[in-house]
Amino acid sequence: MAARHTQVLSISHCGMAGGPSIKSMSIIQCLRHIIEREGPRALFKGLGPNLVGVAPSRAIYFCAYSQSKEFLNTTALLPPNSAAVHVCSASCAGFVACSATNPIWFVKTRLQLDYNADGRPMTAMQVVRRVYRKMGIRGFYKGITASYFGISETVIHFVIYEAIKAKLSSVRAPSPNDSKTSRDFLEFMLAGAVSKTVASCIAYPHEVARTRLREEGTKYRSFFQTLSTVMAEDGYRGLYRGLWTQLVRQIPNTAIMMSTYEAVVYVLTRHFGQPEETQFYDNDEEIEDDDLRHKL
């Protein structure tokens, strides 16, 4: 019963366990399939850990990014506000955020996959106890290697974001007192959306590998072994299964997140008068979650 329900829930099994009609399942078909089998509530499985994880993940990420960028800009190790600074800052931030929050995203993914022996969905605490009993603390970091490879997506995203933002800022005259208007924040949204789209398209395979590695009792053992298995079974297209779902979720999410972040930094900077040389915001100028049902 548990195995059957797991197959119903996970798009990995929706995409591989059936015949041709299931193998070609679209986003809409997948949504309909889940609702018919398990009801609308199944679409929100794992929402609790996701909500719990978003705030600390974003806070840790942006704090690490700003501190790394400030350090590199003020120590003359690299040209200030250069692409190299953005690459190093984003890499540091991604590493810290992944290491700190991987257990949260792991539990979230397992909530979307696992069932009790009687077929009932598991709670977050049941997942935690089950994982700890079987694998110990290390179990909560399963798939973290794929997350570390996913830092490349963060790096690409921020390098492109900073470049687009600087370009948009340079094509028009600066506003008085460096004040910001709605146009500035629309530009931040545009920069965030474009940069995330490019980054996701390039680095998406790590999402597929990470999700499969987090499944219980599967044939996937390591990052590269998972990629090889996916390619052997599904070809290169298998590495990008669920990309459209990811883009539909991530593009508006990132656009809003980046413009909100810039707005918060701008307001705090204006009110607290941070010195210009250490200010994070300047005119020269990321988390689980997996869209599980279409990644495999």
XYZ file of N, CA and C in Angstrom, residues 57-69 86-102 144-158 286-287:
141
model
N 16.318 30.311 5.453
C 17.145 30.082 4.272
C 17.474 31.394 3.574
N 16.456 32.230 3.352
C 16.685 33.517 2.695
C 17.527 34.437 3.572
N 17.237 34.436 4.871
C 17.984 35.308 5.778
C 19.464 34.931 5.797
N 19.735 33.632 5.927
C 21.122 33.165 5.942
C 21.799 33.476 4.616
N 21.086 33.230 3.525
C 21.682 33.433 2.209
C 22.062 34.889 1.981
N 21.108 35.796 2.163
C 21.381 37.199 1.866
C 22.366 37.810 2.855
N 22.337 37.342 4.097
C 23.319 37.825 5.068
C 24.723 37.400 4.648
N 24.878 36.129 4.289
C 26.188 35.634 3.860
C 26.641 36.322 2.582
N 25.706 36.563 1.671
C 26.057 37.219 0.411
C 26.540 38.645 0.652
N 25.787 39.395 1.448
C 26.154 40.793 1.680
C 27.464 40.907 2.446
N 27.656 40.023 3.454
C 28.887 40.076 4.232
C 30.095 39.670 3.389
N 29.931 38.659 2.563
C 31.028 38.234 1.690
C 31.370 39.322 0.684
N 30.350 39.931 0.126
C 30.575 40.979 -0.858
C 31.254 42.191 -0.223
N 31.108 38.964 -7.255
C 29.754 38.410 -7.229
C 29.781 36.885 -7.243
N 30.703 36.306 -8.010
C 30.827 34.848 -8.065
C 31.220 34.296 -6.697
N 32.236 34.878 -6.095
C 32.707 34.397 -4.789
C 31.656 34.602 -3.703
N 30.993 35.741 -3.730
C 29.970 36.032 -2.721
C 28.797 35.077 -2.835
N 28.337 34.847 -4.058
C 27.209 33.938 -4.268
C 27.584 32.505 -3.904
N 28.817 32.105 -4.205
C 29.262 30.752 -3.861
C 29.287 30.556 -2.352
N 29.829 31.531 -1.649
C 29.890 31.458 -0.189
C 28.488 31.408 0.409
N 27.618 32.271 -0.083
C 26.250 32.318 0.434
C 25.511 31.015 0.169
N 25.675 30.471 -1.020
C 25.010 29.220 -1.353
C 25.490 28.068 -0.494
N 26.792 28.002 -0.251
C 27.354 26.933 0.571
C 26.829 26.998 1.996
N 26.829 28.191 2.564
C 26.360 28.357 3.946
C 24.876 28.027 4.062
N 24.074 28.546 3.139
C 22.625 28.315 3.192
C 22.284 26.842 2.992
N 22.942 26.180 2.044
C 22.686 24.749 1.807
C 23.036 23.917 3.032
N 24.183 24.189 3.619
C 24.633 23.416 4.772
C 23.698 23.588 5.965
N 23.198 24.802 6.150
C 22.371 25.093 7.321
C 20.940 24.588 7.191
N 20.397 24.584 5.990
C 18.962 24.300 5.837
C 18.638 23.004 5.100
N 19.641 22.236 4.697
C 19.352 20.994 3.972
C 18.398 20.057 4.727
N 22.811 16.370 -0.224
C 23.439 17.682 -0.080
C 24.536 17.897 -1.125
N 25.141 16.805 -1.613
C 26.141 16.957 -2.676
C 25.518 17.593 -3.906
N 24.314 17.146 -4.247
C 23.606 17.751 -5.378
C 23.288 19.212 -5.098
N 22.983 19.523 -3.837
C 22.714 20.917 -3.475
C 23.960 21.770 -3.656
N 25.115 21.220 -3.306
C 26.358 21.964 -3.494
C 26.635 22.203 -4.979
N 26.355 21.211 -5.806
C 26.498 21.438 -7.244
C 25.496 22.485 -7.717
N 24.373 22.572 -7.018
C 23.373 23.578 -7.365
C 23.801 24.996 -7.062
N 24.905 25.159 -6.333
C 25.417 26.504 -6.078
C 25.758 27.196 -7.394
N 26.080 26.398 -8.407
C 26.376 26.987 -9.719
C 25.188 27.787 -10.237
N 23.970 27.321 -9.942
C 22.781 28.067 -10.353
C 22.723 29.419 -9.652
N 23.051 29.414 -8.365
C 23.064 30.659 -7.600
C 24.100 31.628 -8.146
N 25.272 31.105 -8.460
C 26.344 31.956 -8.993
C 25.922 32.583 -10.317
N 25.411 31.762 -11.224
C 24.966 32.277 -12.524
C 23.875 33.321 -12.340
N 22.932 33.009 -11.451
C 21.816 33.923 -11.193
C 22.302 35.288 -10.731
N 23.194 35.323 -9.741
C 23.610 36.607 -9.186
C 24.542 37.376 -10.109
N 18.935 32.543 -2.139
C 18.567 32.270 -3.313
C 18.752 31.727 -2.475
N 16.169 26.516 -1.714
C 16.609 27.599 -1.159
C 15.956 26.265 -1.392
